[in-house]
Amino acid sequence: MVFSEPETLEEVCHLLSEQPDARCLAGGASLVAMMNAGLLAPSHLISLRKIPDLANIQALPDGSVQIGAMARHADVARYDGFTGAQRIVAAAARRIGHPAIRNMGTIGGSICHADPSADYPTAITAADAIVNIAGSGTTRQIPASEFFVDWLETALEPGEIVVSVVIPPDPSGASVHYEKFTRADGDFATVSVAVCLRILDDVVKTARIAVGGIAEKPVRSPSDENSLIGHPLTEDAIQDFSASLEPLCNPIDDMRGSADYRLMLMPRLIHRALSQALKTQLTSDLEGTA
Ligand SMILES: Cc1cc2nc3c(=O)[nH]c(=O)nc-3n(C[C@H](O)[C@H](O)[C@H](O)COP(=O)(O)OP(=O)(O)OC[C@H]3O[C@@H](n4cnc5c(N)ncnc54)[C@H](O)[C@@H]3O)c2cc1C
């Protein structure tokens, strides 16, 4: 196996396009585990470690936050420049694995691995994030909702890499909550729910709700979210919303829970996540007026 440490994105994309089974190496948390288990045997490993600025997290002039593909989960978890709904990304980063994994894994590696039980896919889908992609002499942007395609499969074409994830500004100042159910501390989610919520004068103004671990990619339904807008967030409304997501789910049986168990968990976690986000908003509204 060949190991390279290129210093430019162009070189990475060139190497990738030359050898179809070459793989980028980010934190190595998933890739090396799969190689050790004999599930993958790439002919060429291309480290992204020496590409300048790929680990940066920065606020852009329009209020977006750009997270470089090589930013570690721990750095995203403690970044304090997120505002409003953007904070769902840090909330999810804080729930990834345990400290060793958060110091090793990167956002680029996590979303390219595209495990539907991982934390970032659900969070960046709820955040309406944009994924910046580079290929040989090309760049393109796609919404997170289109980046995840299938189990462990993304919209990346051969020879392309993820450069950054951009979290758009949130003028509504939504509250967030990331609810994750695991069988063991530090594990991937059995089911997770990412919520961005703003309620004003007792009616819902913003509702973005994504569910992970329940299908081949994060489940989100903007049309069902829209039906919450302009109405009070009642128990019935939450129940109807959860029921409307069920036809979009395609859960599997695995060691983290059966498909039926996941479907039973989903409405309970949605309820808990919305209630927690609402509680956070009420507390901060109260502190704002105190
Ligand atoms: C014990 C353990 C517990 C874990 N718990 C959790 C958890 O609770 N929640 C969770 O979400 N995750 C969890 N993970 C996964 C962890 O978050 C990994 O960091 C993540 O899945 C992969 O990130 P990485 O940077 O290590 O990528 P790597 O393992 O280096 O790469 C993963 C894949 O992405 C590709 N890749 C990497 N970067 C790019 C890029 N920029 N462009 C294109 N392709 C790229 C690689 O070629 C490879 O195919 C856990 C992992 C372990 C080992």
CSV table of C-alpha atoms and ligand atoms in Angstrom, one decimal:
chain,number,residue,atom,x,y,z
A,1,MET,CA,0.0,0.0,0.0
A,2,VAL,CA,1.2,3.5,-0.9
A,3,PHE,CA,0.9,6.3,1.6
A,4,SER,CA,1.0,10.0,0.5
A,5,GLU,CA,0.8,13.3,2.3
A,6,PRO,CA,0.1,15.9,-0.4
A,7,GLU,CA,0.1,19.6,0.4
A,8,THR,CA,-2.6,20.8,-2.1
A,9,LEU,CA,-6.2,19.9,-2.8
A,10,GLU,CA,-5.4,19.6,-6.5
A,11,GLU,CA,-2.8,16.9,-5.7
A,12,VAL,CA,-5.3,15.0,-3.5
A,13,CYS,CA,-8.0,15.0,-6.3
A,14,HIS,CA,-5.4,14.1,-8.9
A,15,LEU,CA,-4.3,11.1,-6.9
A,16,LEU,CA,-7.9,10.0,-6.2
A,17,SER,CA,-8.9,10.2,-9.8
A,18,GLU,CA,-5.9,8.2,-10.9
A,19,GLN,CA,-6.6,5.2,-8.6
A,20,PRO,CA,-10.3,4.3,-8.0
A,21,ASP,CA,-9.6,2.4,-4.8
A,22,ALA,CA,-7.4,5.1,-3.2
A,23,ARG,CA,-8.9,6.5,0.0
A,24,CYS,CA,-8.5,9.8,1.9
A,25,LEU,CA,-7.2,9.4,5.4
A,26,ALA,CA,-8.7,12.0,7.8
A,27,GLY,CA,-8.8,11.1,11.6
A,28,GLY,CA,-8.6,7.4,10.7
A,29,ALA,CA,-11.2,6.4,13.4
A,30,SER,CA,-13.5,4.6,10.9
A,31,LEU,CA,-11.2,4.0,8.0
A,32,VAL,CA,-8.4,2.3,10.0
A,33,ALA,CA,-11.0,0.3,12.0
A,34,MET,CA,-12.4,-1.0,8.7
A,35,MET,CA,-9.0,-1.8,7.4
A,36,ASN,CA,-8.1,-3.7,10.6
A,37,ALA,CA,-11.3,-5.7,10.3
A,38,GLY,CA,-10.4,-6.7,6.8
A,39,LEU,CA,-13.4,-4.8,5.3
A,40,LEU,CA,-11.3,-2.4,3.2
A,41,ALA,CA,-7.8,-2.7,1.6
A,42,PRO,CA,-7.1,0.5,-0.3
A,43,SER,CA,-4.1,0.4,-2.6
A,44,HIS,CA,-3.3,4.0,-1.7
A,45,LEU,CA,-3.9,6.1,1.5
A,46,ILE,CA,-3.9,9.9,0.9
A,47,SER,CA,-3.5,11.8,4.2
A,48,LEU,CA,-5.3,15.2,4.3
A,49,ARG,CA,-3.2,16.3,7.3
A,50,LYS,CA,-0.9,18.6,5.4
A,51,ILE,CA,-3.4,20.5,3.4
A,52,PRO,CA,-3.3,24.1,4.7
A,53,ASP,CA,-6.4,25.5,6.5
A,54,LEU,CA,-8.4,22.4,6.1
A,55,ALA,CA,-9.0,22.2,9.9
A,56,ASN,CA,-10.1,25.8,10.3
A,57,ILE,CA,-13.4,26.9,11.7
A,58,GLN,CA,-14.3,30.4,10.8
A,59,ALA,CA,-17.3,32.9,10.8
A,60,LEU,CA,-18.0,34.3,7.3
A,61,PRO,CA,-19.1,37.9,6.7
A,62,ASP,CA,-22.7,36.8,6.1
A,63,GLY,CA,-22.9,35.1,9.5
A,64,SER,CA,-22.4,31.6,8.2
A,65,VAL,CA,-19.8,29.4,9.9
A,66,GLN,CA,-17.5,27.4,7.7
A,67,ILE,CA,-16.1,24.2,9.2
A,68,GLY,CA,-13.1,22.8,7.4
A,69,ALA,CA,-13.3,19.1,6.6
A,70,MET,CA,-10.3,18.3,8.9
A,71,ALA,CA,-11.8,20.1,12.0
A,72,ARG,CA,-11.9,17.6,14.9
A,73,HIS,CA,-15.1,16.8,16.7
A,74,ALA,CA,-13.6,18.3,19.9
A,75,ASP,CA,-12.9,21.6,18.1
A,76,VAL,CA,-16.4,21.9,16.7
A,77,ALA,CA,-17.8,21.0,20.2
A,78,ARG,CA,-16.0,23.9,21.8
A,79,TYR,CA,-16.3,26.5,19.0
A,80,ASP,CA,-18.2,29.4,20.5
A,81,GLY,CA,-19.0,31.4,17.3
A,82,PHE,CA,-22.2,29.5,16.5
A,83,THR,CA,-25.5,31.4,17.0
A,84,GLY,CA,-29.2,30.3,16.9
A,85,ALA,CA,-29.8,27.1,14.9
A,86,GLN,CA,-26.1,26.8,14.1
A,87,ARG,CA,-25.6,25.5,17.6
A,88,ILE,CA,-27.2,22.2,16.8
A,89,VAL,CA,-23.8,21.2,15.1
A,90,ALA,CA,-21.8,21.7,18.3
A,91,ALA,CA,-24.5,20.0,20.4
A,92,ALA,CA,-24.2,16.9,18.2
A,93,ALA,CA,-20.3,17.1,18.2
A,94,ARG,CA,-20.4,17.0,22.0
A,95,ARG,CA,-22.3,13.6,21.9
A,96,ILE,CA,-19.9,11.8,19.5
A,97,GLY,CA,-18.2,8.8,21.1
A,98,HIS,CA,-15.9,9.7,24.0
A,99,PRO,CA,-13.0,12.2,24.3
A,100,ALA,CA,-10.5,10.0,22.4
A,101,ILE,CA,-12.8,9.8,19.4
A,102,ARG,CA,-13.7,13.5,19.6
A,103,ASN,CA,-9.9,14.3,19.5
A,104,MET,CA,-9.3,12.0,16.6
A,105,GLY,CA,-12.3,12.1,14.2
A,106,THR,CA,-13.1,14.9,11.8
A,107,ILE,CA,-16.4,16.3,10.4
A,108,GLY,CA,-15.2,15.5,6.8
A,109,GLY,CA,-14.4,11.9,7.8
A,110,SER,CA,-17.7,11.5,9.6
A,111,ILE,CA,-20.0,12.8,6.9
A,112,CYS,CA,-18.0,10.9,4.1
A,113,HIS,CA,-18.3,7.7,6.1
A,114,ALA,CA,-22.1,8.4,6.0
A,115,ASP,CA,-23.2,6.1,8.8
A,116,PRO,CA,-26.9,6.9,9.4
A,117,SER,CA,-26.4,6.4,13.1
A,118,ALA,CA,-23.6,8.9,13.3
A,119,ASP,CA,-24.3,12.3,14.9
A,120,TYR,CA,-23.2,14.9,12.3
A,121,PRO,CA,-25.4,13.7,9.4
A,122,THR,CA,-28.6,14.3,11.4
A,123,ALA,CA,-27.3,17.6,12.8
A,124,ILE,CA,-26.1,19.2,9.6
A,125,THR,CA,-29.3,18.1,7.9
A,126,ALA,CA,-31.3,20.0,10.5
A,127,ALA,CA,-29.0,23.0,10.2
A,128,ASP,CA,-29.6,23.2,6.4
A,129,ALA,CA,-25.8,23.0,5.9
A,130,ILE,CA,-24.1,23.2,2.6
A,131,VAL,CA,-21.3,20.8,1.8
A,132,ASN,CA,-18.4,22.2,-0.3
A,133,ILE,CA,-16.8,19.7,-2.6
A,134,ALA,CA,-13.6,19.8,-4.7
A,135,GLY,CA,-12.6,17.6,-7.7
A,136,SER,CA,-9.9,17.8,-10.3
A,137,GLY,CA,-10.2,21.5,-11.3
A,138,THR,CA,-13.8,21.7,-10.1
A,139,THR,CA,-15.8,22.8,-7.1
A,140,ARG,CA,-19.5,22.4,-6.2
A,141,GLN,CA,-21.8,22.9,-3.3
A,142,ILE,CA,-24.7,20.6,-2.3
A,143,PRO,CA,-27.2,20.8,0.5
A,144,ALA,CA,-26.7,18.3,3.3
A,145,SER,CA,-30.1,16.9,2.5
A,146,GLU,CA,-28.8,15.8,-0.9
A,147,PHE,CA,-25.3,14.7,0.3
A,148,PHE,CA,-26.4,11.5,2.1
A,149,VAL,CA,-27.6,9.0,-0.5
A,150,ASP,CA,-27.7,5.6,1.0
A,151,TRP,CA,-26.1,3.4,3.8
A,152,LEU,CA,-22.5,4.5,3.9
A,153,GLU,CA,-22.9,6.3,0.5
A,154,THR,CA,-22.7,10.0,-0.4
A,155,ALA,CA,-23.2,12.1,-3.5
A,156,LEU,CA,-19.3,12.4,-3.9
A,157,GLU,CA,-18.2,11.4,-7.4
A,158,PRO,CA,-14.9,9.5,-7.9
A,159,GLY,CA,-12.0,11.9,-7.5
A,160,GLU,CA,-13.9,14.3,-5.3
A,161,ILE,CA,-13.4,15.3,-1.6
A,162,VAL,CA,-15.3,17.3,0.9
A,163,VAL,CA,-13.5,20.6,1.7
A,164,SER,CA,-15.8,22.2,4.2
A,165,VAL,CA,-19.3,22.3,5.7
A,166,VAL,CA,-21.0,25.7,5.8
A,167,ILE,CA,-23.7,26.3,8.5
A,168,PRO,CA,-26.0,29.1,7.3
A,169,PRO,CA,-26.9,32.0,9.7
A,170,ASP,CA,-30.1,31.8,11.6
A,171,PRO,CA,-31.8,35.2,12.0
A,172,SER,CA,-34.7,33.6,13.9
A,173,GLY,CA,-32.4,32.9,16.8
A,174,ALA,CA,-33.8,29.3,17.2
A,175,SER,CA,-33.1,27.2,20.3
A,176,VAL,CA,-31.7,23.7,19.6
A,177,HIS,CA,-31.6,20.3,21.2
A,178,TYR,CA,-29.8,17.2,20.1
A,179,GLU,CA,-31.4,14.0,21.6
A,180,LYS,CA,-29.5,10.8,21.3
A,181,PHE,CA,-30.5,7.4,22.5
A,182,THR,CA,-27.6,4.9,22.9
A,183,ARG,CA,-27.4,1.4,24.4
A,184,ALA,CA,-24.0,2.1,25.8
A,185,ASP,CA,-22.3,5.4,26.7
A,186,GLY,CA,-20.1,6.6,23.8
A,187,ASP,CA,-21.8,4.5,21.2
A,188,PHE,CA,-23.4,5.5,17.9
A,189,ALA,CA,-27.1,6.3,18.2
A,190,THR,CA,-29.9,3.8,18.1
A,191,VAL,CA,-32.0,6.8,17.2
A,192,SER,CA,-31.2,10.5,17.3
A,193,VAL,CA,-33.2,13.7,16.8
A,194,ALA,CA,-31.8,17.2,16.0
A,195,VAL,CA,-34.2,20.0,16.6
A,196,CYS,CA,-34.0,23.8,15.8
A,197,LEU,CA,-37.1,25.6,17.2
A,198,ARG,CA,-38.3,29.1,17.5
A,199,ILE,CA,-41.7,30.0,19.1
A,200,LEU,CA,-43.0,33.5,19.2
A,201,ASP,CA,-46.3,34.7,20.8
A,202,ASP,CA,-47.1,31.0,21.5
A,203,VAL,CA,-46.9,29.9,17.8
A,204,VAL,CA,-44.1,28.0,16.0
A,205,LYS,CA,-42.0,30.3,13.8
A,206,THR,CA,-39.2,27.9,12.9
A,207,ALA,CA,-39.1,24.1,13.1
A,208,ARG,CA,-36.4,22.0,11.6
A,209,ILE,CA,-36.4,18.4,12.8
A,210,ALA,CA,-34.1,15.6,11.5
A,211,VAL,CA,-34.0,12.0,12.7
A,212,GLY,CA,-31.0,9.7,12.5
A,213,GLY,CA,-30.6,5.9,12.8
A,214,ILE,CA,-34.1,5.3,11.4
A,215,ALA,CA,-33.3,5.0,7.7
A,216,GLU,CA,-30.4,4.8,5.2
A,217,LYS,CA,-29.9,8.6,5.7
A,218,PRO,CA,-31.3,11.3,7.9
A,219,VAL,CA,-35.0,11.7,7.7
A,220,ARG,CA,-36.4,15.2,7.4
A,221,SER,CA,-39.7,16.4,5.9
A,222,PRO,CA,-39.9,20.2,5.3
A,223,SER,CA,-43.5,20.0,4.3
A,224,ASP,CA,-44.5,18.4,7.6
A,225,GLU,CA,-42.3,21.0,9.4
A,226,ASN,CA,-44.3,23.7,7.6
A,227,SER,CA,-47.5,22.3,9.0
A,228,LEU,CA,-46.3,23.1,12.5
A,229,ILE,CA,-45.5,26.8,11.5
A,230,GLY,CA,-48.1,29.3,12.7
A,231,HIS,CA,-49.7,27.0,15.3
A,232,PRO,CA,-49.1,26.3,19.0
A,233,LEU,CA,-46.8,23.4,19.7
A,234,THR,CA,-49.5,21.1,21.3
A,235,GLU,CA,-49.2,17.4,22.2
A,236,ASP,CA,-51.4,16.6,19.3
A,237,ALA,CA,-49.3,18.6,16.9
A,238,ILE,CA,-46.1,16.8,18.0
A,239,GLN,CA,-47.8,13.4,17.7
A,240,ASP,CA,-49.1,14.2,14.2
A,241,PHE,CA,-45.7,15.4,13.2
A,242,SER,CA,-44.0,12.1,14.4
A,243,ALA,CA,-46.7,10.0,12.7
A,244,SER,CA,-46.1,11.9,9.4
A,245,LEU,CA,-42.4,10.9,9.4
A,246,GLU,CA,-43.1,7.2,9.8
A,247,PRO,CA,-43.7,6.4,6.1
A,248,LEU,CA,-40.2,8.0,5.4
A,249,CYS,CA,-38.5,5.6,7.8
A,250,ASN,CA,-36.7,2.4,6.8
A,251,PRO,CA,-35.1,1.1,10.0
A,252,ILE,CA,-33.0,-2.0,10.3
A,253,ASP,CA,-32.5,-4.6,13.0
A,254,ASP,CA,-29.0,-4.5,14.4
A,255,MET,CA,-27.1,-4.8,17.7
A,256,ARG,CA,-28.3,-1.3,18.7
A,257,GLY,CA,-32.0,-2.2,18.5
A,258,SER,CA,-34.7,-3.8,16.3
A,259,ALA,CA,-36.5,-1.9,13.6
A,260,ASP,CA,-39.7,-2.0,15.6
A,261,TYR,CA,-37.9,-0.7,18.7
A,262,ARG,CA,-36.4,2.2,16.6
A,263,LEU,CA,-39.9,3.1,15.4
A,264,MET,CA,-41.2,3.1,18.9
A,265,LEU,CA,-38.4,5.3,20.1
A,266,MET,CA,-38.7,7.9,17.4
A,267,PRO,CA,-41.9,9.8,18.6
A,268,ARG,CA,-40.7,9.7,22.2
A,269,LEU,CA,-37.3,11.3,21.2
A,270,ILE,CA,-39.0,13.9,19.0
A,271,HIS,CA,-41.2,14.8,21.9
A,272,ARG,CA,-38.3,15.0,24.3
A,273,ALA,CA,-36.1,17.1,21.8
A,274,LEU,CA,-38.9,19.6,21.1
A,275,SER,CA,-39.8,19.9,24.8
A,276,GLN,CA,-36.1,20.5,25.7
A,277,ALA,CA,-35.6,23.1,22.9
A,278,LEU,CA,-38.7,24.9,24.1
A,279,LYS,CA,-37.5,24.9,27.7
A,280,THR,CA,-34.1,26.3,26.5
A,281,GLN,CA,-35.9,29.1,24.6
A,282,LEU,CA,-38.1,30.0,27.5
A,283,THR,CA,-35.1,30.2,29.8
A,284,SER,CA,-33.1,32.4,27.5
A,285,ASP,CA,-36.2,34.6,26.7
A,286,LEU,CA,-36.6,35.0,30.5
A,287,GLU,CA,-32.9,35.8,31.0
A,288,GLY,CA,-33.1,38.3,28.1
A,289,THR,CA,-36.0,40.2,29.7
A,290,ALA,CA,-34.7,40.0,33.3
B,1,LIG,C1,-15.0,3.6,19.2
B,1,LIG,C2,-15.7,4.5,18.3
B,1,LIG,C3,-16.8,5.2,18.7
B,1,LIG,C4,-17.4,6.1,17.8
B,1,LIG,N1,-18.6,6.7,18.3
B,1,LIG,C5,-19.2,7.6,17.4
B,1,LIG,C6,-20.4,8.2,17.8
B,1,LIG,O1,-20.9,8.1,18.9
B,1,LIG,N2,-21.0,9.1,16.9
B,1,LIG,C7,-20.4,9.3,15.7
B,1,LIG,O2,-21.0,10.1,14.9
B,1,LIG,N3,-19.3,8.7,15.3
B,1,LIG,C8,-18.7,7.9,16.1
B,1,LIG,N4,-17.5,7.3,15.7
B,1,LIG,C9,-17.0,7.6,14.4
B,1,LIG,C10,-16.0,8.8,14.5
B,1,LIG,O3,-16.8,10.0,14.7
B,1,LIG,C11,-15.2,9.0,13.2
B,1,LIG,O4,-14.4,10.1,13.5
B,1,LIG,C12,-15.8,9.2,11.9
B,1,LIG,O5,-16.7,8.2,11.6
B,1,LIG,C13,-14.8,9.2,10.8
B,1,LIG,O6,-14.0,10.4,10.9
B,1,LIG,P1,-12.4,10.3,10.6
B,1,LIG,O7,-12.0,11.7,10.6
B,1,LIG,O8,-11.8,9.4,11.6
B,1,LIG,O9,-12.4,9.7,9.1
B,1,LIG,P2,-11.6,8.5,8.5
B,1,LIG,O10,-11.8,7.3,9.3
B,1,LIG,O11,-10.2,8.9,8.3
B,1,LIG,O12,-12.4,8.4,7.1
B,1,LIG,C14,-13.7,7.9,7.0
B,1,LIG,C15,-14.1,7.8,5.5
B,1,LIG,O13,-14.2,9.1,5.0
B,1,LIG,C16,-13.3,9.3,3.9
B,1,LIG,N5,-12.9,10.7,4.0
B,1,LIG,C17,-12.3,11.3,5.1
B,1,LIG,N6,-12.2,12.6,4.9
B,1,LIG,C18,-12.7,12.9,3.7
B,1,LIG,C19,-12.8,14.0,2.9
B,1,LIG,N7,-12.5,15.2,3.4
B,1,LIG,N8,-13.3,13.9,1.7
B,1,LIG,C20,-13.7,12.7,1.2
B,1,LIG,N9,-13.6,11.6,1.8
B,1,LIG,C21,-13.1,11.6,3.1
B,1,LIG,C22,-12.2,8.3,4.1
B,1,LIG,O14,-11.6,7.9,2.9
B,1,LIG,C23,-13.0,7.1,4.7
B,1,LIG,O15,-13.7,6.4,3.6
B,1,LIG,C24,-16.9,6.4,16.6
B,1,LIG,C25,-15.7,5.7,16.1
B,1,LIG,C26,-15.1,4.8,17.0
B,1,LIG,C27,-13.9,4.1,16.5
